[in-house]
Coordinates of C-alpha atoms in Angstrom, one line a residue:
M1492 CA -0.4 84.7 155.6
K1493 CA -3.7 85.2 157.5
L1494 CA -6.3 86.5 156.3
Q1495 CA -9.7 88.8 157.0
Q1496 CA -12.5 89.8 154.5
I1497 CA -15.7 92.7 155.3
K1498 CA -18.3 93.8 154.3
V1499 CA -19.0 97.5 154.9
D1500 CA -22.4 98.8 155.0
E1501 CA -23.7 102.9 154.7
N1502 CA -23.7 103.0 158.2
N1503 CA -20.5 101.7 159.0
S1504 CA -21.4 98.8 160.2
E1505 CA -19.2 96.1 159.2
I1506 CA -20.1 91.8 158.2
V1507 CA -17.4 89.2 158.4
L1508 CA -17.2 87.2 155.7
F1509 CA -13.7 85.5 155.6
T1510 CA -12.2 84.9 157.4
T1511 CA -8.6 82.5 158.5
D1512 CA -8.4 80.5 161.5
E1513 CA -5.8 82.6 163.8
F1514 CA -6.6 85.7 162.2
N1515 CA -5.2 88.6 165.1
S1516 CA -6.6 92.0 163.4
L1517 CA -3.9 93.8 165.7
T1518 CA -1.3 91.9 163.5
A1519 CA -2.4 92.3 160.1
N1520 CA -0.3 95.2 158.1
L1521 CA -2.2 95.9 154.7
V1522 CA -6.1 96.2 153.6
L1523 CA -7.2 96.8 150.4
A1524 CA -11.1 98.5 150.7
F1525 CA -13.4 99.0 147.6
G1526 CA -16.3 100.5 147.2
E1527 CA -17.9 102.6 145.3
R1528 CA -16.4 106.7 144.5
V1529 CA -20.4 108.6 146.0
F1530 CA -20.4 105.5 148.7
L1531 CA -17.2 106.9 149.8
E1532 CA -17.3 110.7 150.3
K1533 CA -20.7 109.4 151.7
T1534 CA -19.7 107.4 154.6
A1535 CA -16.2 108.3 154.7
P1536 CA -14.8 104.9 156.0
Y1537 CA -11.3 105.6 157.3
Q1538 CA -11.3 105.3 160.7
K1539 CA -13.7 102.7 161.0
L1540 CA -11.1 100.6 159.3
K1541 CA -8.4 102.3 161.5
S1542 CA -10.3 100.7 164.7
L1543 CA -11.1 97.7 163.2
Y1544 CA -6.7 97.2 161.7
P1545 CA -5.3 99.9 163.6
N1546 CA -2.2 98.6 163.2
A1547 CA -2.1 98.0 159.6
N1548 CA -1.6 100.2 156.3
I1549 CA -5.3 101.5 154.8
V1550 CA -5.2 101.8 150.8
I1551 CA -9.1 102.7 149.5
C1552 CA -9.7 103.0 146.3
S1553 CA -13.6 103.9 144.0
S1554 CA -15.0 101.1 141.8
S1555 CA -17.1 100.4 139.8
G1556 CA -18.1 97.2 141.0
Q1557 CA -15.8 95.2 144.3
I1558 CA -15.3 91.6 143.6
S1559 CA -15.8 89.4 146.8
N1560 CA -15.8 86.0 147.7
M1561 CA -18.9 86.3 147.6
N1562 CA -18.5 86.8 143.6
L1563 CA -19.7 91.0 142.9
V1564 CA -20.6 93.7 145.6
Q1565 CA -22.3 97.0 145.5
N1566 CA -22.9 99.8 147.8
N1567 CA -21.0 98.6 149.9
L1568 CA -17.7 98.2 150.9
V1569 CA -14.9 95.5 150.4
A1570 CA -11.9 95.3 152.3
T1571 CA -9.6 92.8 153.2
A1572 CA -7.2 92.5 155.5
I1573 CA -4.0 90.6 155.2
A1574 CA -1.6 90.2 157.8
F1575 CA 2.5 88.7 156.6
E1576 CA 3.9 86.7 158.8
K1577 CA 7.2 86.0 156.5
T1578 CA 7.3 89.1 154.2
K1579 CA 7.8 92.7 154.6
I1580 CA 6.1 96.1 153.5
K1581 CA 6.0 99.8 152.0
V1582 CA 4.0 102.5 151.3
T1583 CA 4.1 105.3 149.1
E1584 CA 1.9 108.2 148.1
I1585 CA 1.6 110.9 144.8
D1586 CA -0.5 113.3 144.4
I1587 CA -0.6 114.4 140.9
L1588 CA -3.2 117.7 141.0
L1589 CA 0.5 119.2 143.3
N1590 CA 3.0 117.1 141.5
P1591 CA 2.0 116.3 137.5
D1592 CA 5.4 115.8 136.3
I1593 CA 5.3 111.3 135.2
K1594 CA 8.7 111.2 136.1
L1595 CA 8.5 113.0 139.3
L1596 CA 6.2 110.1 140.4
G1597 CA 8.6 107.8 139.3
K1598 CA 11.4 108.8 141.3
K1599 CA 9.5 109.8 144.1
I1600 CA 8.7 105.3 143.4
K1601 CA 12.3 104.3 143.2
D1602 CA 13.7 106.0 146.5
D1603 CA 11.2 104.7 148.5
L1604 CA 10.4 101.6 147.3
L1605 CA 13.7 100.2 145.2
S1606 CA 16.1 98.1 146.8
D1607 CA 17.8 94.5 145.9
D1608 CA 14.9 92.1 147.9
L1609 CA 11.7 94.0 146.3
K1610 CA 10.1 90.5 144.7
S1611 CA 7.2 93.4 143.3
I1612 CA 5.4 96.4 143.7
L1613 CA 1.2 97.5 143.7
V1614 CA -0.6 100.0 141.9
I1615 CA -3.3 101.5 143.3
S1616 CA -4.0 104.9 140.9
E1617 CA -6.7 107.6 140.7
G1618 CA -8.1 106.7 137.5
S1619 CA -9.9 110.1 135.1
L1620 CA -6.5 112.3 135.4
I1621 CA -3.8 109.6 134.8
N1622 CA -2.4 108.7 131.2
G1623 CA -2.1 104.5 132.5
T1624 CA 0.7 104.3 129.3
E1625 CA 2.8 106.7 131.3
L1626 CA 2.3 106.3 134.2
I1627 CA 3.2 102.5 133.2
N1628 CA 6.3 102.9 131.2
E1629 CA 7.9 104.5 133.9
L1630 CA 7.0 102.1 136.7
I1631 CA 9.3 100.0 134.2
L1632 CA 12.2 103.1 134.1
Q1633 CA 12.4 103.4 137.5
T1634 CA 12.6 99.6 138.1
R1635 CA 15.0 98.5 135.4
E1636 CA 12.2 96.4 133.9
A1637 CA 13.1 93.6 136.4
V1638 CA 10.4 93.9 139.1
P1639 CA 6.7 92.9 138.6
I1640 CA 4.2 94.8 138.9
F1641 CA 0.4 94.8 139.2
G1642 CA -2.6 96.7 139.9
G1643 CA -4.8 98.8 138.6
L1644 CA -7.0 102.2 137.7
A1645 CA -9.7 102.7 139.7
G1646 CA -13.0 103.8 138.7
D1647 CA -16.4 105.5 139.6
E1648 CA -19.2 102.8 138.7
Y1649 CA -20.4 104.2 134.7
N1650 CA -20.0 108.3 135.5
F1651 CA -16.3 108.9 134.3
E1652 CA -16.6 112.4 136.2
K1653 CA -14.3 111.2 139.1
T1654 CA -12.5 109.0 140.6
I1655 CA -10.6 108.5 144.8
V1656 CA -7.9 107.0 146.1
G1657 CA -6.2 107.6 149.5
L1658 CA -3.7 106.1 151.7
N1659 CA -4.2 105.8 155.4
S1660 CA -6.5 108.5 154.4
D1661 CA -10.9 108.4 153.1
A1662 CA -9.8 108.7 149.6
S1663 CA -9.5 111.9 147.3
P1664 CA -9.0 113.0 144.3
G1665 CA -4.8 112.2 142.2
K1666 CA -3.7 109.8 144.6
I1667 CA -1.7 106.9 143.3
V1668 CA -1.0 104.3 146.0
A1669 CA 2.1 101.7 145.1
I1670 CA 3.2 99.0 147.2
G1671 CA 5.9 97.1 147.5
F1672 CA 6.7 94.2 149.2
Y1673 CA 9.9 92.3 150.1
G1674 CA 11.9 89.0 150.9
D1675 CA 11.8 85.3 149.0
N1676 CA 8.6 84.3 151.2
I1677 CA 6.3 85.5 148.8
H1678 CA 5.3 84.6 145.8
F1679 CA 3.6 85.8 142.9
G1680 CA 1.3 84.2 139.7
F1681 CA 0.1 86.7 137.1
A1682 CA -2.4 86.3 134.0
S1683 CA -4.8 88.6 132.1
E1684 CA -6.8 87.6 129.3
G1685 CA -9.7 89.6 127.3
G1686 CA -12.0 87.2 125.6
W1687 CA -13.2 89.8 123.2
S1688 CA -13.4 89.1 119.2
D1689 CA -12.0 91.1 116.4
F1690 CA -14.1 92.4 113.4
G1691 CA -13.4 94.8 110.6
P1692 CA -9.7 94.9 108.9
E1693 CA -6.6 96.2 110.8
R1694 CA -5.8 99.9 110.0
E1695 CA -2.8 101.8 110.3
V1696 CA -2.9 105.2 113.7
T1697 CA -1.9 107.7 110.9
H1698 CA -2.0 110.4 113.4
S1699 CA -2.4 110.6 117.7
E1700 CA -0.6 112.5 120.5
K1701 CA -0.1 109.8 122.9
N1702 CA -3.0 109.3 124.3
I1703 CA -5.9 110.8 121.5
L1704 CA -6.3 109.6 118.7
Y1705 CA -7.3 111.0 115.1
K1706 CA -6.8 109.6 112.5
I1707 CA -6.9 106.5 111.4
G1708 CA -5.5 105.5 107.7
D1709 CA -7.0 108.9 105.8
R1710 CA -10.7 108.8 107.7
F1711 CA -10.5 110.8 111.1
A1712 CA -11.4 108.5 113.4
L1713 CA -14.7 109.1 115.3
D1714 CA -16.1 109.5 111.3
L1715 CA -14.9 105.7 111.2
Y1716 CA -15.5 104.6 114.2
K1717 CA -19.0 105.2 114.4
E1718 CA -19.5 104.1 110.6
Y1719 CA -18.6 100.5 112.4
L1720 CA -20.7 101.8 115.3
G1721 CA -24.7 101.9 113.4
K1722 CA -27.1 102.7 115.6
Y1723 CA -25.1 102.3 118.8
A1724 CA -22.9 105.3 117.8
E1725 CA -26.0 107.7 119.4
E1726 CA -25.2 106.2 123.0
L1727 CA -21.3 107.0 122.9
P1728 CA -19.0 107.8 124.8
G1729 CA -20.7 105.2 127.0
S1730 CA -21.4 102.7 123.7
S1731 CA -17.6 102.6 123.4
L1732 CA -17.2 100.3 126.7
Y1733 CA -18.9 97.3 124.0
F1734 CA -16.5 97.7 120.9
P1735 CA -13.4 98.6 122.4
L1736 CA -9.8 98.9 120.7
S1737 CA -7.3 96.2 119.8
M1738 CA -4.1 98.0 119.1
K1739 CA 0.0 96.5 118.1
E1740 CA 2.2 98.7 118.0
N1741 CA 4.3 97.1 115.2
A1742 CA 3.9 93.4 114.1
M1743 CA 6.4 91.5 116.3
S1744 CA 4.3 92.9 119.2
E1745 CA 1.0 91.3 121.4
P1746 CA -1.4 93.4 120.7
V1747 CA -3.3 95.2 123.4
V1748 CA -7.6 96.3 124.2
R1749 CA -7.9 100.2 124.2
T1750 CA -11.1 101.6 126.2
I1751 CA -12.4 105.0 125.2
L1752 CA -12.5 106.8 127.6
S1753 CA -14.4 109.4 125.7
I1754 CA -14.7 111.1 122.2
D1755 CA -14.2 115.0 120.6
E1756 CA -16.9 116.0 118.2
E1757 CA -15.6 118.8 116.7
K1758 CA -12.2 117.4 115.9
K1759 CA -13.6 114.0 115.2
S1760 CA -11.1 112.3 117.7
M1761 CA -11.8 109.8 121.5
T1762 CA -9.0 109.8 124.0
F1763 CA -8.0 106.7 125.5
A1764 CA -7.1 105.1 128.5
G1765 CA -3.6 103.9 127.2
D1766 CA -1.1 105.5 124.2
I1767 CA -2.3 104.7 121.1
P1768 CA 0.9 105.5 118.5
I1769 CA 1.2 106.5 115.4
G1770 CA 2.1 103.8 113.0
S1771 CA 0.6 101.2 115.1
Q1772 CA -2.6 99.2 114.3
V1773 CA -5.7 99.0 115.6
R1774 CA -8.8 96.6 114.8
L1775 CA -12.0 97.6 116.0
M1776 CA -13.4 94.3 117.8
K1777 CA -16.9 92.7 120.1
G1778 CA -18.0 91.1 123.3
N1779 CA -19.4 87.7 123.3
F1780 CA -20.9 86.7 126.6
D1781 CA -18.9 83.3 126.3
K1782 CA -16.1 84.2 125.3
L1783 CA -15.4 86.7 127.9
I1784 CA -15.9 84.5 130.9
D1785 CA -14.0 82.2 129.4
A1786 CA -11.2 84.6 129.3
S1787 CA -11.6 84.9 132.8
Y1788 CA -11.2 81.0 133.6
N1789 CA -9.0 80.5 131.1
A1790 CA -6.3 83.3 132.9
A1791 CA -7.0 81.5 135.8
S1792 CA -5.8 78.3 135.1
L1793 CA -2.7 79.6 133.5
I1794 CA -2.4 80.2 136.9
H1795 CA -3.1 77.6 138.6
K1796 CA -1.0 74.5 136.3
N1797 CA 2.5 76.9 136.1
Q1798 CA 2.0 77.0 141.1
S1799 CA 3.1 74.0 142.1
N1800 CA 1.6 75.6 145.5
K1801 CA -1.6 76.6 146.6
P1802 CA -2.1 80.7 146.4
E1803 CA -3.5 81.6 149.7
L1804 CA -5.6 85.1 147.5
A1805 CA -6.4 86.0 145.0
L1806 CA -7.0 89.8 143.3
L1807 CA -9.0 90.3 140.0
V1808 CA -8.9 93.6 138.9
S1809 CA -11.7 93.6 136.2
C1810 CA -13.1 96.1 133.4
V1811 CA -16.1 98.2 134.0
G1812 CA -16.3 97.7 129.9
R1813 CA -17.2 93.7 130.5
K1814 CA -18.7 94.3 133.6
I1815 CA -21.1 96.6 131.1
V1816 CA -20.8 93.8 128.5
L1817 CA -22.1 90.7 130.4
G1818 CA -25.2 93.0 132.1
D1819 CA -26.6 90.4 134.6
R1820 CA -24.1 87.4 134.0
I1821 CA -21.0 89.5 135.8
E1822 CA -21.2 86.7 138.0
E1823 CA -19.9 84.3 136.3
E1824 CA -17.1 85.6 135.3
I1825 CA -15.9 85.9 139.2
E1826 CA -17.4 82.0 139.2
V1827 CA -15.3 80.5 137.2
V1828 CA -11.7 81.9 138.6
K1829 CA -13.6 80.5 142.2
E1830 CA -13.7 77.2 140.5
V1831 CA -10.4 76.6 139.3
F1832 CA -8.3 78.0 142.4
G1833 CA -11.3 76.2 145.0
D1834 CA -13.0 77.8 148.0
K1835 CA -9.7 78.0 150.8
M1836 CA -8.8 80.7 148.3
L1837 CA -10.0 84.3 149.0
V1838 CA -11.5 86.4 146.4
C1839 CA -10.6 89.7 146.3
G1840 CA -11.0 92.7 144.3
F1841 CA -12.4 95.7 141.7
Y1842 CA -13.6 96.6 138.5
S1843 CA -11.5 99.2 136.8
Y1844 CA -10.3 102.4 134.1
G1845 CA -7.5 100.1 133.3
E1846 CA -6.1 96.1 134.4
I1847 CA -1.7 96.9 135.3
S1848 CA -0.1 92.9 134.7
P1849 CA 3.1 91.4 133.6
T1850 CA 3.0 89.9 129.9
L1851 CA 4.7 86.8 128.5
N1852 CA 7.3 88.7 127.4
K1853 CA 6.9 91.8 129.4
V1854 CA 8.6 90.9 133.4
A1855 CA 7.7 94.2 134.4
C1856 CA 4.1 94.9 133.6
E1857 CA 1.3 95.7 130.6
L1858 CA -1.6 98.6 131.1
H1859 CA -5.0 96.4 129.7
N1860 CA -8.4 97.1 129.4
Q1861 CA -11.0 95.4 129.1
T1862 CA -9.6 92.4 130.2
M1863 CA -9.7 90.1 133.7
T1864 CA -6.5 90.9 135.2
I1865 CA -5.7 88.0 138.0
T1866 CA -3.0 88.3 141.1
T1867 CA -2.6 85.4 142.8
I1868 CA -0.2 85.7 146.3
Y1869 CA 1.1 83.4 149.3
E1870 CA 4.0 83.6 151.7
S1871 CA 6.5 80.1 151.7

């Protein structure tokens, strides 16, 4: 596997940030490119990337910040080109504006990608319209829970207006891209950690519809949430990124974090990036700088101790909420990952509206929010 990473500015001029020996741009077969949505709409970088890597499948995704080998990059596009030497890839794209039926999406991914030698699927999804839980559940169903799935939901800085994704074209709304990796020579490592602290009692969800939460116990969800937020309630929905919810579907479930995307003052409800089922137990969470950074370190360490070979590439998908909370310390969560893996591994990724990664007791995947999610890749 040969790698190159570049930064592209608003004039479509590139700077090489990283390249491995013997990298040849003509042999690159996959390019992952991340940039802020407004930047992507203004610069339309696809033709530039196609001229640099003419034989590659090029995926472009809007983000809330780009993760590069030089840590955090903003107001520029970061593109990572991969030349697999022993691994076959296949790509497919779905437009949910044209085909909103989640079952059609799952069937297309199954028809286009599923085969006996499929090792893993990378999903880069638009993040404004899709219900992340429905997307994940359909992917798990169609792959029979046997294929690890990773990736994330596109971001839009802190705007929450629209997100855009593109496959072999400039990014546009409503697109979901899936990439399949095939053969016995490709290997992956997965980890996801949050580092958020619980506060307040655990309470039962009594009224919800998919990812819209109406009541917790006998209280309207928004009223209860505002009560706990205190002075931060005046800054909703933006301030909700500081206080996500921890959710357990049942007593035996591992808790997952759910980010609030919007609120409805009239209905006193909150809409989340993933489902909040009736009967699940929820608890508010709050961030602590050191614990959030330690979680990134722990995720990297978990992969590092379980992999005998050194990975060549790490895809980091972290949450926009972490970026807001960590503020000026945001680069520390990238630096600690690089500290674990060493300087010979290339780091890429983006700040997202939702992270997709397998968990310890789920072979396939889970939708995460407010986590640092790491996928390492190498060829044997």
